[in-house]
Short mmCIF file of N, CA and C in Angstrom, two decimals:
data_model
loop_
_atom_site.label_atom_id
_atom_site.label_comp_id
_atom_site.label_asym_id
_atom_site.label_seq_id
_atom_site.Cartn_x
_atom_site.Cartn_y
_atom_site.Cartn_z
N MET A 26 79.84 -61.49 -21.14
CA MET A 26 78.47 -60.37 -21.70
C MET A 26 77.28 -61.02 -22.48
N SER A 27 76.30 -61.07 -22.15
CA SER A 27 74.68 -62.06 -22.61
C SER A 27 74.86 -60.56 -23.86
N ASN A 28 74.01 -60.96 -24.81
CA ASN A 28 73.36 -59.94 -25.84
C ASN A 28 72.11 -60.27 -26.17
N PRO A 29 71.42 -58.86 -25.64
CA PRO A 29 70.00 -59.08 -25.60
C PRO A 29 69.82 -59.72 -26.38
N LYS A 30 67.92 -60.27 -26.43
CA LYS A 30 67.78 -60.67 -27.39
C LYS A 30 66.82 -59.44 -27.77
N VAL A 31 66.12 -58.56 -28.79
CA VAL A 31 65.07 -57.66 -28.96
C VAL A 31 63.57 -58.98 -29.61
N LEU A 32 62.57 -58.81 -28.81
CA LEU A 32 62.15 -59.67 -29.54
C LEU A 32 60.94 -58.63 -30.25
N PRO A 33 60.45 -59.55 -31.24
CA PRO A 33 59.33 -58.44 -32.31
C PRO A 33 57.85 -58.08 -31.09
N LEU A 34 57.11 -56.65 -32.00
CA LEU A 34 56.35 -56.13 -31.53
C LEU A 34 55.09 -57.36 -32.21
N ILE A 35 54.53 -57.40 -31.80
CA ILE A 35 53.38 -58.56 -32.66
C ILE A 35 51.78 -57.08 -32.61
N ALA A 36 52.20 -57.47 -33.61
CA ALA A 36 50.62 -56.50 -34.38
C ALA A 36 49.50 -57.23 -34.51
N PRO A 37 47.94 -56.56 -34.03
CA PRO A 37 46.98 -57.08 -34.44
C PRO A 37 46.48 -57.49 -35.50
N GLU A 38 45.86 -58.81 -35.61
CA GLU A 38 45.07 -59.34 -36.98
C GLU A 38 44.85 -57.76 -37.57
N PRO A 39 44.58 -58.16 -38.86
CA PRO A 39 44.17 -57.01 -39.82
C PRO A 39 42.44 -57.57 -39.33
N GLY A 40 41.60 -56.07 -38.59
CA GLY A 40 39.96 -56.58 -38.62
C GLY A 40 40.10 -56.85 -37.11
N ALA A 41 41.21 -56.88 -36.54
CA ALA A 41 41.02 -57.55 -34.95
C ALA A 41 40.52 -56.64 -33.96
N VAL A 42 40.13 -56.59 -33.05
CA VAL A 42 39.05 -55.46 -32.60
C VAL A 42 39.94 -55.17 -31.42
N VAL A 43 40.23 -53.84 -30.85
CA VAL A 43 40.61 -53.63 -30.14
C VAL A 43 39.85 -53.10 -28.36
N PRO A 44 40.46 -53.19 -27.96
CA PRO A 44 39.91 -53.04 -26.51
C PRO A 44 39.15 -51.46 -26.68
N CYS A 45 38.11 -51.10 -26.55
CA CYS A 45 38.10 -50.07 -26.26
C CYS A 45 38.16 -48.68 -25.55
N CYS A 46 38.12 -49.50 -24.08
CA CYS A 46 37.83 -47.96 -22.97
C CYS A 46 38.73 -49.28 -21.93
N PRO A 47 38.36 -48.30 -21.25
CA PRO A 47 38.69 -48.66 -19.49
C PRO A 47 37.04 -49.05 -18.89
N SER A 48 37.48 -49.56 -17.69
CA SER A 48 36.37 -50.25 -16.70
C SER A 48 35.64 -48.18 -16.66
N LEU A 49 34.36 -48.80 -16.50
CA LEU A 49 33.56 -47.30 -16.56
C LEU A 49 34.46 -46.67 -14.58
N THR A 50 34.72 -47.44 -13.76
CA THR A 50 35.18 -47.14 -12.75
C THR A 50 36.75 -47.03 -12.79
N GLU A 51 37.22 -46.55 -13.80
CA GLU A 51 38.87 -46.75 -13.81
C GLU A 51 39.04 -45.47 -13.70
N ARG A 52 38.66 -44.88 -14.32
CA ARG A 52 38.79 -42.80 -14.85
C ARG A 52 37.70 -42.65 -15.32
N PRO A 53 37.76 -41.25 -16.04
CA PRO A 53 36.47 -40.90 -16.74
C PRO A 53 37.32 -40.75 -18.16
N PHE A 54 36.28 -41.12 -19.03
CA PHE A 54 36.46 -41.81 -20.72
C PHE A 54 37.21 -40.12 -21.11
N THR A 55 38.22 -40.53 -22.27
CA THR A 55 38.52 -39.43 -23.03
C THR A 55 37.16 -39.16 -24.02
N ALA A 56 37.11 -38.39 -24.59
CA ALA A 56 36.10 -38.00 -25.67
C ALA A 56 35.82 -39.11 -26.92
N GLU A 57 37.10 -39.77 -27.05
CA GLU A 57 36.99 -40.85 -27.76
C GLU A 57 36.61 -42.26 -27.57
N GLU A 58 36.90 -42.05 -26.24
CA GLU A 58 36.67 -43.54 -25.87
C GLU A 58 35.21 -43.56 -25.36
N ALA A 59 34.54 -42.62 -25.40
CA ALA A 59 32.96 -42.47 -25.56
C ALA A 59 31.95 -42.48 -26.55
N GLU A 60 32.80 -41.64 -27.34
CA GLU A 60 32.03 -42.29 -28.78
C GLU A 60 31.89 -43.69 -28.80
N THR A 61 33.11 -44.32 -28.83
CA THR A 61 33.65 -45.65 -29.48
C THR A 61 32.19 -46.58 -28.41
N ALA A 62 32.61 -46.35 -26.80
CA ALA A 62 31.58 -46.77 -26.44
C ALA A 62 29.87 -46.89 -26.83
N ALA A 63 29.62 -45.96 -26.87
CA ALA A 63 28.24 -45.17 -27.12
C ALA A 63 27.72 -45.86 -28.21
N ARG A 64 28.49 -45.54 -29.08
CA ARG A 64 28.08 -46.68 -30.78
C ARG A 64 28.14 -47.81 -30.48
N MET A 65 28.82 -48.96 -29.56
CA MET A 65 28.66 -49.91 -29.17
C MET A 65 27.02 -50.21 -28.65
N PHE A 66 26.97 -49.47 -27.74
CA PHE A 66 26.17 -49.64 -26.27
C PHE A 66 24.55 -49.21 -27.79
N LYS A 67 24.62 -48.39 -28.28
CA LYS A 67 23.64 -47.67 -29.30
C LYS A 67 23.30 -48.79 -30.50
N ALA A 68 24.15 -49.35 -31.28
CA ALA A 68 23.77 -50.28 -32.03
C ALA A 68 22.70 -51.94 -30.83
N LEU A 69 23.21 -52.02 -29.75
CA LEU A 69 22.64 -53.23 -29.30
C LEU A 69 21.49 -52.44 -27.85
N GLY A 70 21.56 -51.23 -28.38
CA GLY A 70 20.12 -51.28 -27.75
C GLY A 70 18.59 -51.10 -28.72
N ASP A 71 18.89 -51.37 -29.59
CA ASP A 71 17.68 -52.12 -30.27
C ASP A 71 17.29 -53.73 -29.61
N PRO A 72 16.57 -53.56 -29.68
CA PRO A 72 15.94 -55.43 -29.58
C PRO A 72 16.50 -56.55 -30.13
N VAL A 73 16.04 -56.10 -31.43
CA VAL A 73 16.21 -57.06 -32.80
C VAL A 73 17.72 -57.20 -32.83
N ARG A 74 18.39 -55.83 -32.85
CA ARG A 74 20.05 -56.01 -32.86
C ARG A 74 20.65 -56.93 -31.63
N LEU A 75 20.38 -56.67 -30.42
CA LEU A 75 20.41 -57.32 -28.83
C LEU A 75 20.22 -58.90 -29.34
N ARG A 76 19.00 -59.51 -30.23
CA ARG A 76 18.78 -61.11 -30.49
C ARG A 76 20.02 -61.50 -31.46
N LEU A 77 19.61 -60.85 -32.39
CA LEU A 77 21.18 -61.26 -33.66
C LEU A 77 22.08 -61.46 -32.52
N PHE A 78 22.79 -60.16 -32.24
CA PHE A 78 24.39 -60.47 -31.34
C PHE A 78 24.02 -61.52 -30.27
N SER A 79 23.48 -61.65 -29.74
CA SER A 79 23.10 -62.57 -28.78
C SER A 79 23.24 -64.50 -29.83
N ALA A 80 22.17 -64.37 -30.81
CA ALA A 80 22.28 -65.58 -31.34
C ALA A 80 23.60 -65.68 -32.16
N VAL A 81 24.35 -64.70 -32.19
CA VAL A 81 25.77 -65.22 -33.24
C VAL A 81 26.62 -65.46 -31.84
N ALA A 82 26.69 -64.76 -30.99
CA ALA A 82 28.14 -64.70 -29.81
C ALA A 82 27.40 -66.42 -28.94
N SER A 83 26.17 -66.90 -29.38
CA SER A 83 25.69 -68.18 -28.37
C SER A 83 26.05 -69.15 -29.22
N HIS A 84 26.34 -68.94 -30.78
CA HIS A 84 25.78 -69.98 -31.61
C HIS A 84 26.86 -70.69 -31.55
N GLU A 85 26.95 -72.66 -31.99
CA GLU A 85 27.95 -73.41 -31.64
C GLU A 85 29.23 -72.78 -32.63
N GLY A 86 30.00 -73.30 -31.86
CA GLY A 86 31.44 -72.62 -32.49
C GLY A 86 31.53 -71.33 -33.19
N GLY A 87 30.98 -70.46 -32.06
CA GLY A 87 31.31 -69.00 -32.25
C GLY A 87 30.92 -67.89 -33.28
N GLU A 88 30.34 -68.81 -34.31
CA GLU A 88 29.71 -68.14 -35.51
C GLU A 88 28.82 -68.67 -36.14
N ALA A 89 27.92 -67.57 -36.90
CA ALA A 89 26.54 -68.44 -37.17
C ALA A 89 26.36 -67.39 -38.95
N CYS A 90 25.77 -68.86 -39.24
CA CYS A 90 25.68 -68.38 -40.86
C CYS A 90 23.89 -67.47 -40.77
N VAL A 91 23.87 -66.51 -41.62
CA VAL A 91 22.92 -65.65 -41.54
C VAL A 91 21.73 -66.29 -42.04
N CYS A 92 21.64 -67.61 -42.31
CA CYS A 92 20.67 -68.08 -42.48
C CYS A 92 20.02 -68.99 -40.99
N ASP A 93 20.63 -69.32 -40.54
CA ASP A 93 20.47 -69.75 -39.07
C ASP A 93 20.05 -68.46 -37.94
N ILE A 94 19.84 -67.06 -38.37
CA ILE A 94 20.09 -66.37 -37.26
C ILE A 94 18.40 -65.43 -37.76
N SER A 95 18.32 -65.43 -38.76
CA SER A 95 17.36 -64.43 -39.04
C SER A 95 15.95 -64.57 -38.90
N ASP A 96 15.76 -65.55 -37.97
CA ASP A 96 14.11 -65.74 -37.42
C ASP A 96 13.98 -64.70 -36.09
N VAL A 97 14.08 -63.45 -36.25
CA VAL A 97 13.56 -62.79 -35.24
C VAL A 97 12.33 -61.73 -35.61
N GLY A 98 11.64 -61.77 -36.06
CA GLY A 98 10.61 -61.80 -36.37
C GLY A 98 10.62 -60.51 -37.16
N VAL A 99 11.31 -59.81 -38.38
CA VAL A 99 11.20 -59.29 -39.14
C VAL A 99 12.13 -59.20 -39.96
N SER A 100 11.46 -59.17 -41.27
CA SER A 100 12.09 -59.45 -42.81
C SER A 100 13.93 -59.25 -43.32
N GLN A 101 14.33 -60.43 -43.92
CA GLN A 101 15.62 -60.44 -44.39
C GLN A 101 15.90 -59.18 -44.64
N PRO A 102 15.52 -58.52 -45.56
CA PRO A 102 16.54 -56.93 -45.99
C PRO A 102 16.60 -56.33 -44.51
N THR A 103 15.21 -56.05 -43.81
CA THR A 103 15.40 -55.72 -42.01
C THR A 103 16.53 -56.54 -41.65
N VAL A 104 16.91 -57.68 -41.40
CA VAL A 104 17.67 -58.50 -40.55
C VAL A 104 19.01 -58.38 -40.87
N SER A 105 19.39 -57.43 -42.92
CA SER A 105 20.72 -57.11 -43.15
C SER A 105 20.80 -56.00 -42.27
N HIS A 106 20.22 -54.91 -42.56
CA HIS A 106 20.52 -53.80 -41.92
C HIS A 106 20.74 -53.84 -40.60
N HIS A 107 20.17 -54.14 -39.87
CA HIS A 107 20.73 -54.54 -38.22
C HIS A 107 22.32 -54.78 -38.05
N LEU A 108 22.18 -56.44 -38.97
CA LEU A 108 23.63 -56.82 -38.83
C LEU A 108 24.64 -55.86 -39.92
N LYS A 109 24.36 -55.22 -40.80
CA LYS A 109 24.92 -53.98 -40.75
C LYS A 109 25.72 -52.95 -39.68
N LYS A 110 24.56 -52.55 -38.97
CA LYS A 110 25.09 -51.88 -38.12
C LYS A 110 25.71 -52.19 -37.01
N LEU A 111 25.20 -53.59 -36.64
CA LEU A 111 25.74 -53.84 -35.94
C LEU A 111 27.56 -54.35 -36.18
N LYS A 112 27.67 -54.61 -36.98
CA LYS A 112 29.75 -54.56 -37.96
C LYS A 112 30.01 -52.89 -37.69
N ASP A 113 29.24 -52.45 -38.40
CA ASP A 113 29.42 -50.78 -38.08
C ASP A 113 29.78 -50.02 -36.61
N ALA A 114 29.54 -50.84 -35.97
CA ALA A 114 29.47 -50.60 -34.38
C ALA A 114 30.78 -51.28 -34.07
N GLY A 115 31.45 -52.31 -35.12
CA GLY A 115 32.87 -53.23 -34.43
C GLY A 115 32.02 -53.94 -33.66
N LEU A 116 30.46 -54.48 -33.21
CA LEU A 116 30.81 -55.61 -32.74
C LEU A 116 30.51 -57.13 -33.03
N LEU A 117 30.44 -57.30 -34.75
CA LEU A 117 30.69 -58.22 -35.40
C LEU A 117 31.25 -57.97 -36.51
N THR A 118 32.35 -59.34 -37.24
CA THR A 118 32.78 -59.23 -37.70
C THR A 118 32.16 -60.67 -38.96
N SER A 119 32.49 -60.32 -40.30
CA SER A 119 31.48 -61.42 -41.40
C SER A 119 32.40 -61.44 -42.40
N GLU A 120 31.76 -62.66 -43.11
CA GLU A 120 33.26 -63.13 -43.70
C GLU A 120 31.87 -64.37 -45.00
N ARG A 121 32.46 -63.37 -46.47
CA ARG A 121 31.24 -64.63 -47.10
C ARG A 121 31.72 -65.81 -47.99
N ARG A 122 31.12 -66.81 -47.65
CA ARG A 122 31.28 -67.90 -48.08
C ARG A 122 30.10 -68.28 -48.87
N GLY A 123 30.37 -68.42 -50.35
CA GLY A 123 29.94 -69.02 -51.58
C GLY A 123 28.33 -68.04 -51.39
N THR A 124 27.29 -68.43 -50.92
CA THR A 124 25.99 -67.21 -51.05
C THR A 124 25.83 -66.93 -49.92
N TRP A 125 26.16 -67.69 -48.90
CA TRP A 125 25.92 -67.04 -47.61
C TRP A 125 26.91 -66.61 -47.07
N VAL A 126 26.25 -66.00 -46.17
CA VAL A 126 27.57 -64.78 -45.36
C VAL A 126 27.05 -65.42 -44.06
N TYR A 127 28.65 -65.14 -42.82
CA TYR A 127 28.94 -66.20 -41.87
C TYR A 127 29.54 -64.92 -40.89
N TYR A 128 28.54 -64.63 -39.56
CA TYR A 128 29.04 -63.29 -37.88
C TYR A 128 29.92 -64.46 -37.15
N ARG A 129 30.06 -63.41 -37.07
CA ARG A 129 31.48 -64.06 -35.36
C ARG A 129 31.35 -62.18 -34.24
N VAL A 130 31.20 -62.62 -33.05
CA VAL A 130 31.66 -62.14 -32.40
C VAL A 130 33.44 -62.37 -32.28
N GLU A 131 34.11 -61.44 -31.96
CA GLU A 131 35.16 -61.20 -31.68
C GLU A 131 35.55 -61.74 -30.18
N PRO A 132 36.54 -62.70 -30.28
CA PRO A 132 36.48 -62.79 -28.14
C PRO A 132 36.78 -61.19 -27.45
N SER A 133 37.85 -60.24 -28.51
CA SER A 133 38.17 -59.23 -27.77
C SER A 133 37.18 -58.27 -27.96
N VAL A 134 35.93 -58.66 -28.35
CA VAL A 134 34.68 -57.47 -28.35
C VAL A 134 34.20 -58.03 -26.79
N LEU A 135 34.25 -59.18 -26.61
CA LEU A 135 33.43 -59.33 -25.57
C LEU A 135 34.15 -59.19 -24.20
N ALA A 136 35.78 -59.47 -24.56
CA ALA A 136 36.52 -58.95 -23.44
C ALA A 136 35.94 -57.61 -23.12
N SER A 137 36.52 -56.84 -24.51
CA SER A 137 35.88 -55.11 -23.82
C SER A 137 35.11 -54.80 -23.24
N MET A 138 34.20 -55.34 -24.04
CA MET A 138 32.46 -55.10 -23.23
C MET A 138 32.63 -55.35 -21.95
N GLY A 139 33.13 -56.58 -21.44
CA GLY A 139 33.13 -57.10 -19.89
C GLY A 139 34.34 -55.86 -19.44
N LYS A 140 35.20 -55.82 -19.25
CA LYS A 140 36.10 -54.84 -18.95
C LYS A 140 35.34 -53.56 -18.80
N LEU A 141 34.74 -52.88 -19.54
CA LEU A 141 34.12 -51.79 -19.92
C LEU A 141 33.22 -51.77 -18.52
N LEU A 142 31.98 -52.92 -18.48
CA LEU A 142 31.37 -52.96 -17.40
C LEU A 142 31.96 -53.50 -16.14
N SER A 143 32.62 -54.22 -15.97
CA SER A 143 33.65 -54.39 -14.60
C SER A 143 33.79 -53.45 -13.31
N PHE A 144 33.89 -54.05 -12.23
CA PHE A 144 34.38 -52.81 -11.49
C PHE A 144 36.26 -52.75 -11.10
N ALA A 145 36.49 -51.71 -11.21
CA ALA A 145 37.69 -51.68 -11.37
C ALA A 145 38.23 -51.34 -9.87
N PRO A 146 38.88 -52.13 -8.54
CA PRO A 146 39.09 -51.92 -7.48
C PRO A 146 40.23 -50.61 -7.63
N ALA A 147 39.74 -49.59 -6.86
CA ALA A 147 40.18 -48.09 -6.46
C ALA A 147 42.05 -48.45 -6.37
N ALA A 148 42.63 -47.46 -6.90
CA ALA A 148 44.14 -48.09 -6.91
C ALA A 148 44.57 -47.55 -5.03
N ALA A 149 45.83 -48.34 -4.25
CA ALA A 149 45.63 -48.04 -2.98
C ALA A 149 46.60 -46.86 -2.90
#
């Protein structure tokens, strides 16, 4: 008789983003899922925030220094405000390195948003 091997559960890394919601076509959202999705879309509903999010997501290496993405037509304090809103919505993470802050979009965020907006075929 063989001894079954118990594999440990892999816990998400601290700060890792967990997918928020199923596809819109999969089933109706719970109240919590709707709140999470609305927070993400609300954060992206501002043109400056959408430009900042796009600048970080498309930046070489998947992360961007605030010094490289602040040219969006508003003052630096306003850029910082908008980046904070994107972080609060769970769309960006950041890391301070010396005097600069580097932002990144976690791959799980893009995957989650893609899943949310994808068409899930109905079960047969």
